[in-house]
XYZ file of C-alpha atoms in Angstrom:
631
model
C 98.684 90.687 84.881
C 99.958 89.937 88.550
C 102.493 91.616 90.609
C 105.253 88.727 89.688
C 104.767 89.054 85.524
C 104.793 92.977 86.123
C 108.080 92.740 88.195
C 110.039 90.452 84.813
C 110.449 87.943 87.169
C 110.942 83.989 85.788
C 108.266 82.544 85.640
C 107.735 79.396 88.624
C 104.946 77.612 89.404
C 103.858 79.558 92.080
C 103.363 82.679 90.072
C 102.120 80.527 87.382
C 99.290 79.200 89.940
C 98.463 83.148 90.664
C 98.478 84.185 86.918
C 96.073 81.437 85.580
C 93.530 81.924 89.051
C 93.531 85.373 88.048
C 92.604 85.120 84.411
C 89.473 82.550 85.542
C 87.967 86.290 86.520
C 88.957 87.978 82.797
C 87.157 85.226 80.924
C 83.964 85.667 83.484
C 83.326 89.126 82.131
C 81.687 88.522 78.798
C 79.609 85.888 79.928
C 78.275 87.915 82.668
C 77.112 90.563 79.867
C 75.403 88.313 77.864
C 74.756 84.987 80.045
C 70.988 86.472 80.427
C 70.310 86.568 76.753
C 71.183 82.643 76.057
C 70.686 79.724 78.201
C 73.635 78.359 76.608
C 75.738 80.467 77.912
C 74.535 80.316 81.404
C 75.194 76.619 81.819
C 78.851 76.957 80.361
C 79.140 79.643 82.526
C 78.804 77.187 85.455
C 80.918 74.542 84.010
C 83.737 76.722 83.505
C 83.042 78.110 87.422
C 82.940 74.208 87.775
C 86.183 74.075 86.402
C 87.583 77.124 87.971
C 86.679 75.613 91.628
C 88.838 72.353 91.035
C 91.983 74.314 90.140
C 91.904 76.870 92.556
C 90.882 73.820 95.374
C 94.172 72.006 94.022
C 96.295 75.149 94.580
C 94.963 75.634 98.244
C 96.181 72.105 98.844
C 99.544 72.406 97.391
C 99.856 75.842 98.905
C 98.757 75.062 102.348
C 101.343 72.225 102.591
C 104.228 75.169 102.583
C 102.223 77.675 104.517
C 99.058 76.716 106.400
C 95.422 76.709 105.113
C 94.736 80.791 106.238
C 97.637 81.692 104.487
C 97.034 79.584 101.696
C 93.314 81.289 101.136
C 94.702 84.393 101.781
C 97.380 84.004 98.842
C 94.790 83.016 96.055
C 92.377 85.746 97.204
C 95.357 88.419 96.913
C 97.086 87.953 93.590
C 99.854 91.035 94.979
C 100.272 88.910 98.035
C 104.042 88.766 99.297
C 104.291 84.933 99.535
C 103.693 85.083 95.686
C 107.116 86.974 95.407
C 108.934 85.202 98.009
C 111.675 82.862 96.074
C 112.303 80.858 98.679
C 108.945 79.457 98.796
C 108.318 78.977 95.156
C 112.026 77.284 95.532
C 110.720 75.143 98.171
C 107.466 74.334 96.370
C 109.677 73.081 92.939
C 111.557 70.798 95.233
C 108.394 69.248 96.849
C 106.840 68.902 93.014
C 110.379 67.221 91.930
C 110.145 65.728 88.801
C 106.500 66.795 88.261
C 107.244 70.255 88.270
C 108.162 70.902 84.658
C 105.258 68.711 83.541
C 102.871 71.065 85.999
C 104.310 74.278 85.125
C 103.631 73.147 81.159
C 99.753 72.173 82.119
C 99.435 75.336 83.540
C 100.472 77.256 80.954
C 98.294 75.230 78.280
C 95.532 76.147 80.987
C 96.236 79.779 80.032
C 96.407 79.276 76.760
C 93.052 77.875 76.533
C 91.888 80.464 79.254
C 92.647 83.093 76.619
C 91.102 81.255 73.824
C 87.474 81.401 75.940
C 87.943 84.662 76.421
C 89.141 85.773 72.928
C 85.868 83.953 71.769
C 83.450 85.025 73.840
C 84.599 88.789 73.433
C 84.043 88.733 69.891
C 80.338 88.006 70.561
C 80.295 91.841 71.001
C 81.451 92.487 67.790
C 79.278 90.022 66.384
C 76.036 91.579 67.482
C 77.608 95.195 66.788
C 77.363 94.793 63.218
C 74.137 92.794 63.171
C 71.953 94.531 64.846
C 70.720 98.646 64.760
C 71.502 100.509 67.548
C 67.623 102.083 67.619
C 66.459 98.101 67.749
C 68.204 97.304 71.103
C 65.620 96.160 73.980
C 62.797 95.505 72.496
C 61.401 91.579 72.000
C 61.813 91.108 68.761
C 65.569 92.347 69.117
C 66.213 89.681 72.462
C 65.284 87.170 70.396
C 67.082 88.230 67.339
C 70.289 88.242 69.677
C 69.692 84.992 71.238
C 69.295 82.876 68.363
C 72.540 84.542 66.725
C 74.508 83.885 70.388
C 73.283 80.569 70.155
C 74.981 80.243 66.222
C 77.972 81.843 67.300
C 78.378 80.122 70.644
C 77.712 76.526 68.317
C 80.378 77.759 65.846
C 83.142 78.918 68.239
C 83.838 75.630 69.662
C 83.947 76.926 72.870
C 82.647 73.716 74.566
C 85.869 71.300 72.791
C 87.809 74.012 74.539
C 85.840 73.673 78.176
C 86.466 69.707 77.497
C 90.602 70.674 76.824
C 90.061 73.002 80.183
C 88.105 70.020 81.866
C 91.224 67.180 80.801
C 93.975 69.578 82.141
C 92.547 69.837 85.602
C 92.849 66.291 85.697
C 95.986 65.934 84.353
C 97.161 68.667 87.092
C 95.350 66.633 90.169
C 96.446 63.685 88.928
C 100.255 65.054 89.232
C 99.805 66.560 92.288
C 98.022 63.426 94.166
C 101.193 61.372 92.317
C 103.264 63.917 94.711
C 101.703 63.375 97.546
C 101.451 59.969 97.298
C 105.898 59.962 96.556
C 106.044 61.443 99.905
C 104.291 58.969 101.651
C 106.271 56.488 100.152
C 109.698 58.073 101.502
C 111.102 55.341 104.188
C 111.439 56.796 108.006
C 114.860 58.242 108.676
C 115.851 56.324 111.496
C 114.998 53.136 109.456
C 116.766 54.706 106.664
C 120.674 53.360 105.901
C 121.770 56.923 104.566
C 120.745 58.777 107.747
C 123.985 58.789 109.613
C 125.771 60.500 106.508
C 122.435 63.298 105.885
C 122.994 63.966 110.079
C 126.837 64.218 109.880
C 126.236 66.653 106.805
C 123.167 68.431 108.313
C 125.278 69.070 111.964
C 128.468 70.063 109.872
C 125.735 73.153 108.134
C 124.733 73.826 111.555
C 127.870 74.244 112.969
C 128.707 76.841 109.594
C 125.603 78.646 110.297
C 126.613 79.092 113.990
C 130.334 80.261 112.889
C 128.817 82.901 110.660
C 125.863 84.369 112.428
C 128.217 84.597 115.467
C 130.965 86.637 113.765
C 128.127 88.361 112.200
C 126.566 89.592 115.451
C 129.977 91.194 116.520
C 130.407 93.095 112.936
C 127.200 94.168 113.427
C 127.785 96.201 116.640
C 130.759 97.594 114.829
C 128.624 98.561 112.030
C 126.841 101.426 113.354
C 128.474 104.200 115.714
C 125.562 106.543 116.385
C 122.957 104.580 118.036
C 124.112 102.504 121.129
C 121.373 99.812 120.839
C 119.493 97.621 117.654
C 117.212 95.232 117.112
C 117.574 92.623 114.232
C 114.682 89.525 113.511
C 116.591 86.920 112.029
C 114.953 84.956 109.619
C 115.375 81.015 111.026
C 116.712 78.392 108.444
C 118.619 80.779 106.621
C 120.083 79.846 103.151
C 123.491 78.013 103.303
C 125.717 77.741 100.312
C 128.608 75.645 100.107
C 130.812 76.819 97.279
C 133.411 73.991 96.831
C 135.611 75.953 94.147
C 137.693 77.679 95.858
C 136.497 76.115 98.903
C 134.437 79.194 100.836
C 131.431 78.463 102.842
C 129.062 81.133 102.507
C 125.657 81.343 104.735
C 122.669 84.011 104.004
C 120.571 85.268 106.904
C 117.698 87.708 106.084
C 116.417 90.265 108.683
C 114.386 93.049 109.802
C 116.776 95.423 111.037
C 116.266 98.787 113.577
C 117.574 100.780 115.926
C 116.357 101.823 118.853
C 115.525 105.444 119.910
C 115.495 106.738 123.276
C 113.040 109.338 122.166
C 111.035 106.620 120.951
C 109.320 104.262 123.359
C 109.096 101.411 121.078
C 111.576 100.279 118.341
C 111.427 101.891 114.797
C 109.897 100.583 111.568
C 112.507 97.472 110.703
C 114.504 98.037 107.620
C 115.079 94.150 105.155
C 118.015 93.223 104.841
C 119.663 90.102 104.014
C 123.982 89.464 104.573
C 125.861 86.736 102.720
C 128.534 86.090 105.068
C 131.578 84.170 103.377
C 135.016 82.729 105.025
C 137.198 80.517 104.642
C 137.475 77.001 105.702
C 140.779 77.533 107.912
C 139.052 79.925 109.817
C 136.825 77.534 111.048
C 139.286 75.378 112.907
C 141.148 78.659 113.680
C 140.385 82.075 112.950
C 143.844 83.421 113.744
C 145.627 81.017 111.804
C 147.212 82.359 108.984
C 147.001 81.651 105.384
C 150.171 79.902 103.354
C 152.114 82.462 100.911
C 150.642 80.113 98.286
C 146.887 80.326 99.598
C 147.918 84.244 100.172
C 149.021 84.590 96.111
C 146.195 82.492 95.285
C 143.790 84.356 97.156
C 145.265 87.858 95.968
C 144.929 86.511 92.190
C 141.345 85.988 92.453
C 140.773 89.525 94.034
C 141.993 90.565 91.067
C 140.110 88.456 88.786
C 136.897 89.504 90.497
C 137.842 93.866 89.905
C 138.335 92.764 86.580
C 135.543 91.028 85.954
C 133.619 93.399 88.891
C 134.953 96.661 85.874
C 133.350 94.712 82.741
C 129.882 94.899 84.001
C 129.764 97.771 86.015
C 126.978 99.312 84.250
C 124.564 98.512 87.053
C 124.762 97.803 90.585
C 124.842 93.718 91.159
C 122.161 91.646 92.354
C 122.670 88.320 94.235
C 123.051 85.622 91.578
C 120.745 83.127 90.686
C 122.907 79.885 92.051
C 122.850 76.391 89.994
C 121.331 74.047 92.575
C 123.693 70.439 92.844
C 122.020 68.745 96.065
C 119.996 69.886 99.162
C 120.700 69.727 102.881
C 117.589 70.095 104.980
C 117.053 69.323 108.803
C 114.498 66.898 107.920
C 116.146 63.535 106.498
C 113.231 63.109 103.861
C 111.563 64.965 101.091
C 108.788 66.066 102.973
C 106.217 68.331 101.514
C 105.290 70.315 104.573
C 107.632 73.218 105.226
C 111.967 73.203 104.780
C 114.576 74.245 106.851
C 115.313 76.370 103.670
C 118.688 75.524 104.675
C 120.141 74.431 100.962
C 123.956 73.631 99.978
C 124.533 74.618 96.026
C 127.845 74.167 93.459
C 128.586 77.169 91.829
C 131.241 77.795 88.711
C 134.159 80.163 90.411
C 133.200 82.826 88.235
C 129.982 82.978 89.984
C 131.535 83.054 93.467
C 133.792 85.984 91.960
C 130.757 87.699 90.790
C 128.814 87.561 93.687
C 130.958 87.906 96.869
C 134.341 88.785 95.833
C 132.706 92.013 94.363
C 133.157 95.565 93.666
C 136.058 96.758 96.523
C 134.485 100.090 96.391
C 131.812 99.414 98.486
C 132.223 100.416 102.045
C 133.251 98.546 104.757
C 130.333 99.859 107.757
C 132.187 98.364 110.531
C 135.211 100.808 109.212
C 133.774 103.823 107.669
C 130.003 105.187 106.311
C 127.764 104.220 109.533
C 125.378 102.135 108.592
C 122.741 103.359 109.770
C 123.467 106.797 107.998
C 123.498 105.050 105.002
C 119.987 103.756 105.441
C 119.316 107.424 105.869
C 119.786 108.044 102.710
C 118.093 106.081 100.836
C 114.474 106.064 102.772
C 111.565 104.436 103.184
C 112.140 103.123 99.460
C 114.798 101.361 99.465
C 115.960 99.081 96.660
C 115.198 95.351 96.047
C 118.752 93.253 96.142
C 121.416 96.073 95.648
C 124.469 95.264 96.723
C 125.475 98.808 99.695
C 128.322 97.367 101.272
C 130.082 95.098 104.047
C 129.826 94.538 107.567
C 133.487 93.607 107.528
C 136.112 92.724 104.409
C 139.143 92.714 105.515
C 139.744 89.572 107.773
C 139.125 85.866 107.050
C 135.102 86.347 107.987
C 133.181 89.108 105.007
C 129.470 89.962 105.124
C 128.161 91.472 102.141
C 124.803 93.055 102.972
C 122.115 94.336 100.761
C 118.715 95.030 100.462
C 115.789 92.547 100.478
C 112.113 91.922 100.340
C 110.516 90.641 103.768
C 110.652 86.544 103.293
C 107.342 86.396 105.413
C 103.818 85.568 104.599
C 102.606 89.175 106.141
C 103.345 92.298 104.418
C 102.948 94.259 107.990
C 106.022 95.650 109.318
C 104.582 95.260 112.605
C 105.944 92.195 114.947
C 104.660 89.929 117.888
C 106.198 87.593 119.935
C 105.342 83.918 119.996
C 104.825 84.995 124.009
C 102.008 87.406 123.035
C 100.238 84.930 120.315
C 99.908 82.698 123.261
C 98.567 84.774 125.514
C 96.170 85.860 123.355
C 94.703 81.912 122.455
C 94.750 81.300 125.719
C 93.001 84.372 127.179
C 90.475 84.923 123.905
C 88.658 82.048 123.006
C 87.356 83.489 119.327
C 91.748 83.955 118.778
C 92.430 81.107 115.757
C 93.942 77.865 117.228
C 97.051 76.428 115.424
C 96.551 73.272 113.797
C 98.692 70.132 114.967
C 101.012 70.077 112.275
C 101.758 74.246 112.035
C 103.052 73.617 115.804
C 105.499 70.863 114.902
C 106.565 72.747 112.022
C 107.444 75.502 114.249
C 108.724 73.231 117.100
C 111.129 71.730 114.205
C 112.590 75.425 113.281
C 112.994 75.888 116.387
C 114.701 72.802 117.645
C 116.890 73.295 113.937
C 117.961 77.221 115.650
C 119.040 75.716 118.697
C 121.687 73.759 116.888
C 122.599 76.792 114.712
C 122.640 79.128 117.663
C 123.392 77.496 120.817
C 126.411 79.803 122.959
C 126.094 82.139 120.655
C 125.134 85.867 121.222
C 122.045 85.277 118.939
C 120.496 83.038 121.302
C 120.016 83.673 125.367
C 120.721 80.633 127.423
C 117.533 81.529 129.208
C 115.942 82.373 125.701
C 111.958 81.589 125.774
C 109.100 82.136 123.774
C 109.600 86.132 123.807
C 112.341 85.715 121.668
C 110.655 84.565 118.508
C 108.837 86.702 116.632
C 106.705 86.906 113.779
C 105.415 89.605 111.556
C 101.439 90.094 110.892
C 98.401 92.818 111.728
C 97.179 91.209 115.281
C 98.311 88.153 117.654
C 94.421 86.776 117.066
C 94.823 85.817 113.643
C 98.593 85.804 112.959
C 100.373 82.918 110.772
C 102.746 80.888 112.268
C 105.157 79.878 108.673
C 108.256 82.534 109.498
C 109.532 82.973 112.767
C 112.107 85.140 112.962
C 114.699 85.305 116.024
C 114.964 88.430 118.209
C 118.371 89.317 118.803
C 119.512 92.625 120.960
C 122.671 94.769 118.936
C 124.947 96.913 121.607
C 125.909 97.025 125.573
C 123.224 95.389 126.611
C 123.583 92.047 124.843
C 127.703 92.148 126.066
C 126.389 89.747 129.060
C 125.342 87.247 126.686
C 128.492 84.399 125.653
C 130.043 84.448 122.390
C 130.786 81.066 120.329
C 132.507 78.317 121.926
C 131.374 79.333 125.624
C 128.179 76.843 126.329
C 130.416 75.169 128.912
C 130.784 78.317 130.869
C 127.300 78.927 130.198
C 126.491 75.167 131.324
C 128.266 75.857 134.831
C 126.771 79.370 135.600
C 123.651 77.966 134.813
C 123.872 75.266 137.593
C 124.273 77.791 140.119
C 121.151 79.618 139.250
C 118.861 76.568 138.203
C 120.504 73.275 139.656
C 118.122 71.316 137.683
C 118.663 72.309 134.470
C 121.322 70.013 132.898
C 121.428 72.391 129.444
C 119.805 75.715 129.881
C 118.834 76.139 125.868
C 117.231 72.758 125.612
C 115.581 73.851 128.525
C 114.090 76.850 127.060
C 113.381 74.843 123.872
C 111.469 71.986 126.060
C 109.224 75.059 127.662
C 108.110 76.544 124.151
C 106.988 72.549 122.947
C 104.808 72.206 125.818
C 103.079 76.034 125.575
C 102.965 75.269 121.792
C 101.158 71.543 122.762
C 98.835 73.126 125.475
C 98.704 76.600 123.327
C 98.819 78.574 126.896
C 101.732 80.157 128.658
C 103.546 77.743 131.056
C 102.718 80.372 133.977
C 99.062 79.167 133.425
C 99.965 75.754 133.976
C 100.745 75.637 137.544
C 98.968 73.925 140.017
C 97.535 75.669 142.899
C 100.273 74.498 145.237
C 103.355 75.435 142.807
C 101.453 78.779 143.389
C 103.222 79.335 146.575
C 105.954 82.050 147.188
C 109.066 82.137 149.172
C 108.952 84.525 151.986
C 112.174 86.703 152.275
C 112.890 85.836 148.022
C 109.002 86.208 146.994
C 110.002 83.381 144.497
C 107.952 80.798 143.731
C 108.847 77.331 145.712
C 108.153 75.163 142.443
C 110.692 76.122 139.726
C 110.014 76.461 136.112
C 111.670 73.263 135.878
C 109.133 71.476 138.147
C 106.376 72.597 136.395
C 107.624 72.155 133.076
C 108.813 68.532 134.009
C 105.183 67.547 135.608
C 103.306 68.982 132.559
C 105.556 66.931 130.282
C 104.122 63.938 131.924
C 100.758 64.216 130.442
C 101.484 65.752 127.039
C 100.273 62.657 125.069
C 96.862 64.161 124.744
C 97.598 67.209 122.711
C 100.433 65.862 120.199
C 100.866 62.480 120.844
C 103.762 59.982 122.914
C 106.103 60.742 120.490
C 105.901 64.076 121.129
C 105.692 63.924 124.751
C 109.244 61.737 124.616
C 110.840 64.586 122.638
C 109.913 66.915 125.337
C 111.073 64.631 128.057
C 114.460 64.674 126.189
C 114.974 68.150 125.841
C 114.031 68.467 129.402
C 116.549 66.636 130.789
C 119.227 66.589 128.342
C 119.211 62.870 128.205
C 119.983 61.772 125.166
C 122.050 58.673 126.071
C 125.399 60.471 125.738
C 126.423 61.100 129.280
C 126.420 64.658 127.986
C 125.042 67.591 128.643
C 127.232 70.259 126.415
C 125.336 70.965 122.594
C 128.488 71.554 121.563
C 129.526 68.063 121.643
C 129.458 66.385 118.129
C 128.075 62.998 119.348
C 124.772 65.164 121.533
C 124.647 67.282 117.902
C 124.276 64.099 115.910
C 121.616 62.569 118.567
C 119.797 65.552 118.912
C 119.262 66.019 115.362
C 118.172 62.579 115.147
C 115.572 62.044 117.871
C 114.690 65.871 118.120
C 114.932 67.137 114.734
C 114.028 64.202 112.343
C 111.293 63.040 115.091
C 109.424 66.751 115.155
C 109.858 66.328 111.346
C 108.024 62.736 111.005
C 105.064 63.789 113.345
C 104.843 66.830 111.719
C 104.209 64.987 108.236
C 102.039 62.623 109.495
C 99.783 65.191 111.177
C 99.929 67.900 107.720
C 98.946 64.183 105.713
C 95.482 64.000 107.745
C 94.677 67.533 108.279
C 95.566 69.255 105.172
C 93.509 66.127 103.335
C 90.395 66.960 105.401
């Protein structure tokens, strides 16, 4: 039994996948005791290896078009992996399989079923030869060939090889579904071409521009939260959940981290602690957070508080876990059903009793920014701490709340232990045995990262002179570390006051020209430096020419900006990842988007950026995943 069945989780088809690989090995055992005694048992002994090849090859494929290939082969080889568990990725995977999920999910469990029929059978060849055979008879010649001719009858009567035929049709059937997939998403039209895409980019921009409301009155609520430490570190998952409930009308966005502290004593940062916040408001206080509520909306609101304790009193008998939400549509920042990695970014209907249960909870639970430091109460409950229980708020008493509770790591790695994008490039660059990232795990990743810079632009979650340091991801070493789930490093306390709050890129925009008078929109900027280091895989410091080498006398600066040598190495970027590629970078360079604009907070640059940034990153990267991954 794997990890997910022992957990009581629903059964997807990702743990599904797991479950059946894993019972190929349980029906291997009884042939391997008594393959040596009948021929015929040796040859359907390779047929069902046959057999168990195909399906586990179709699973890498499917797998690696969510993850990457390492990941992938490390997943089937570990059946307690932590992709296996992660819901967001067996969510994902159901949308890519669409309609041919359900009829997957029931071929794999028939698969199972006939699985345990093989082994049932072939187990009760034991018994058979038990109670034919005297003990004081076993290993001589006349006994071998006693037990081979009455494996031989049993194996005849069992019907073991209609079964391997049932086994054989299945595979099919499941290869057949799965090519039927890919071959859907290579029919989906281009979304430029594509008459719905204005609509999908006004919706997709509008969920950035939640996300970027919440995770910035987030990062102030967290400073508040803890009293005792003056400085944190939280990894922000990127593409965090959205939720749109439209009944009663409250957005609500999820963000999952790795949060810490950090210790004077302590030269590096402590072990992270998973977290994940729902962060709910209401739609006024998007327009205007001081602007107050009607006495109708006040009544109305006040009502359902009540409604929620009452319902919150019924079924108090445990503490509440998030709620599994009934899915209506999906938003993603790619404007087609690609099968390669999601934004993850998904907008959901829910029944107002579900909202009520969820996030208008139990008003006992503290408020951290308030009272019951939060990082006392991780105290408390150490290094085990409790999969989705609700502990409290990071603020509930204004129009912005953040329910927070504990979460497993969404990440392919089960190591605690982080490295920056930076460092993984450093180390393919400088170690030539380090594993290179294939074509289409670097647009994936230039994608999230272009989708973050809409969500976090002039926010204090993201540094206008932000660069490849600040993204993170979680694995053992930088030579052999997956790519799937970067996470965004964000500074908690005094340090991090320098950085603007929401609403401020145009301040941001002007200091910026005094420092670096080319830059036209310092976060593009930094975005346009990470797609070239991630096209050449090697730092941009590497990239200069002898002469950009040069320093300034009195300033010991070098004469060539960043900017120069980014902009020259744009130039000849068609090699690695194509023109395409090469334009996007030209576009984020400059900021020329055709707008006459240069501030990301303008909705017309939002719209366009998405568009020839977002979308574009999202086409290459599924026409590069299409020839690789089929390879």
């Amino acid at each position: 039994m794997t990890g997910v069945e022992a957990a009581g989780f629903v059964l997807g088809v990702l743990p599904l996948m797991i479950s059946t690989a894993e019972h190929y090995k349980d029906v291997f055992r009884p042939f391997n005791r008594y393959r040596n005694l009948a021929p015929e048992l040796e040859l359907y002994q390779q047929q069902l290896g046959t057999q168990k090849t195909i399906f586990r090859n179709e699973c890498h494929l499917l797998l690696a078009t969510l993850t990457n290939r390492q990941t992938a082969k490390e997943m089937l080889r570990e059946g307690k992996h932590p992709s296996w568990e992660d819901l967001d990725l067996d969510e994902r995977f159901a949308k890519q399989l669409g309609d041919a999920g359900v009829a997957c999910k029931d071929i794999i469990n028939i698969m199972r079923g006939k699985l345990g029929e093989i082994e049932e059978k072939t187990e009760s060849f034991g018994l058979v030869l038990q109670f034919s055979f005297p003990l004081s008879s076993v290993g001589d010649k006349a006994w071998r060939s006693r037990v081979r001719k009455k494996l031989k009858f049993s194996f005849s009567e069992s019907q073991l090889e209609k079964t391997l035929e049932d086994l054989r049709n299945l595979n099919q059937d499941f290869r057949t579904l799965a090519a039927q997939t890919n071959k859907l998403e290579d029919a989906q039209p281009l979304p430029i071409s594509s008459p719905n895409s204005p609509p999908r980019t006004d919706e997709a921009v509008k969920d950035c521009r939640l996300v970027r409301t919440a995770s910035a009155q987030l990062h102030q609520a967290l400073e508040r939260a803890c009293k005792i430490h003056e400085k944190h570190i939280a990894h922000f998952r990127l593409e965090s959940q959205h939720v749109t409930i439209e009944q009663p009308g409250l957005p609500i966005v999820r963000f999952n981290m790795a949060f810490a502290h950090c210790s004077s004593e302590v030269p590096t940062n402590l072990e992270p602690v998973w977290i994940a916040v729902d962060s709910t408001f209401e739609d006024d206080a998007l327009a205007s957070p001081q602007k107050t509520k009607s006495k109708s909306q006040q009544e109305a609101q006040n009502c359902l508080r009540e409604l929620s304790g009452t319902l919150k009193r019924e079924n108090s008998t445990s503490c509440p876990s998030p709620v599994k939400r009934i899915k209506a549509r999906t938003v993603r920042f790619d404007t087609t059903a690609s099968s390669n990695a999601r934004s993850g970014m998904t907008t959901t209907t829910t029944t107002a009793t579900t909202l009520l249960t969820s996030f208008l909870t139990d008003p006992a639970l503290p408020d951290f920014c308030v009272q019951h430091d939060f990082c006392k109460q991780l105290e408390k409950y150490g290094p085990k701490t409790p999969i989705n229980k609700y502990i409290g708020y990071f603020e509930k008493t204004g129009p912005y709340k953040h329910l927070v509770y504990f979460a497993p790591p969404i990440t392919t790695s089960s190591s605690r232990q982080s490295f920056s994008l930076a460092q993984i490039i450093q180390t393919m660059f400088t170690n030539p045995h380090a594993d290179q990232f294939l074509q289409y795990e670097r647009l994936r990743l230039g994608r999230q990262l272009a989708s973050a810079v809409l969500q976090f632009h002039a926010t204090p979650m993201l540094k206008d002179s932000w660069r490849s340091d600040d993204v993170v991801f979680f694995g053992t070493d930088t030579s052999s570390i997956a790519i799937t789930s970067p996470h965004l490093h964000v500074q908690l306390g005094k340090s991090n006051s320098r950085y603007p709050r929401i609403n401020s890129s145009e301040n941001a925009a002007t200091a910026n020209v005094i420092s670096r008078p080319y830059v036209r929109n310092p976060y593009l900027f930094g975005l346009s430096v990470i797609l070239i280091e991630l096209a050449r895989q090697a730092p941009l410091s590497t990239l200069r020419e002898q002469r950009e080498l040069a320093r300034d006398e009195s300033s010991h600066k070098y004469r060539f900006s960043d900017f120069e040598v980014a902009d020259r190495v744009s130039k000849n970027l068609g090699s690695s990842l194509g023109a395409s590629y090469a334009k996007v970078v030209r576009k984020c360079l400059g900021c020329d988007f055709g707008e006459g604009e240069t501030d990301l907070s303008d909705p017309g640059l939002q719209a366009v950026f998405y568009r020839d940034v977002v979308c574009e990153l999202e086409r290459l990267e599924r026409a590069f995943a299409r020839l690789q991954l089929a390879a």
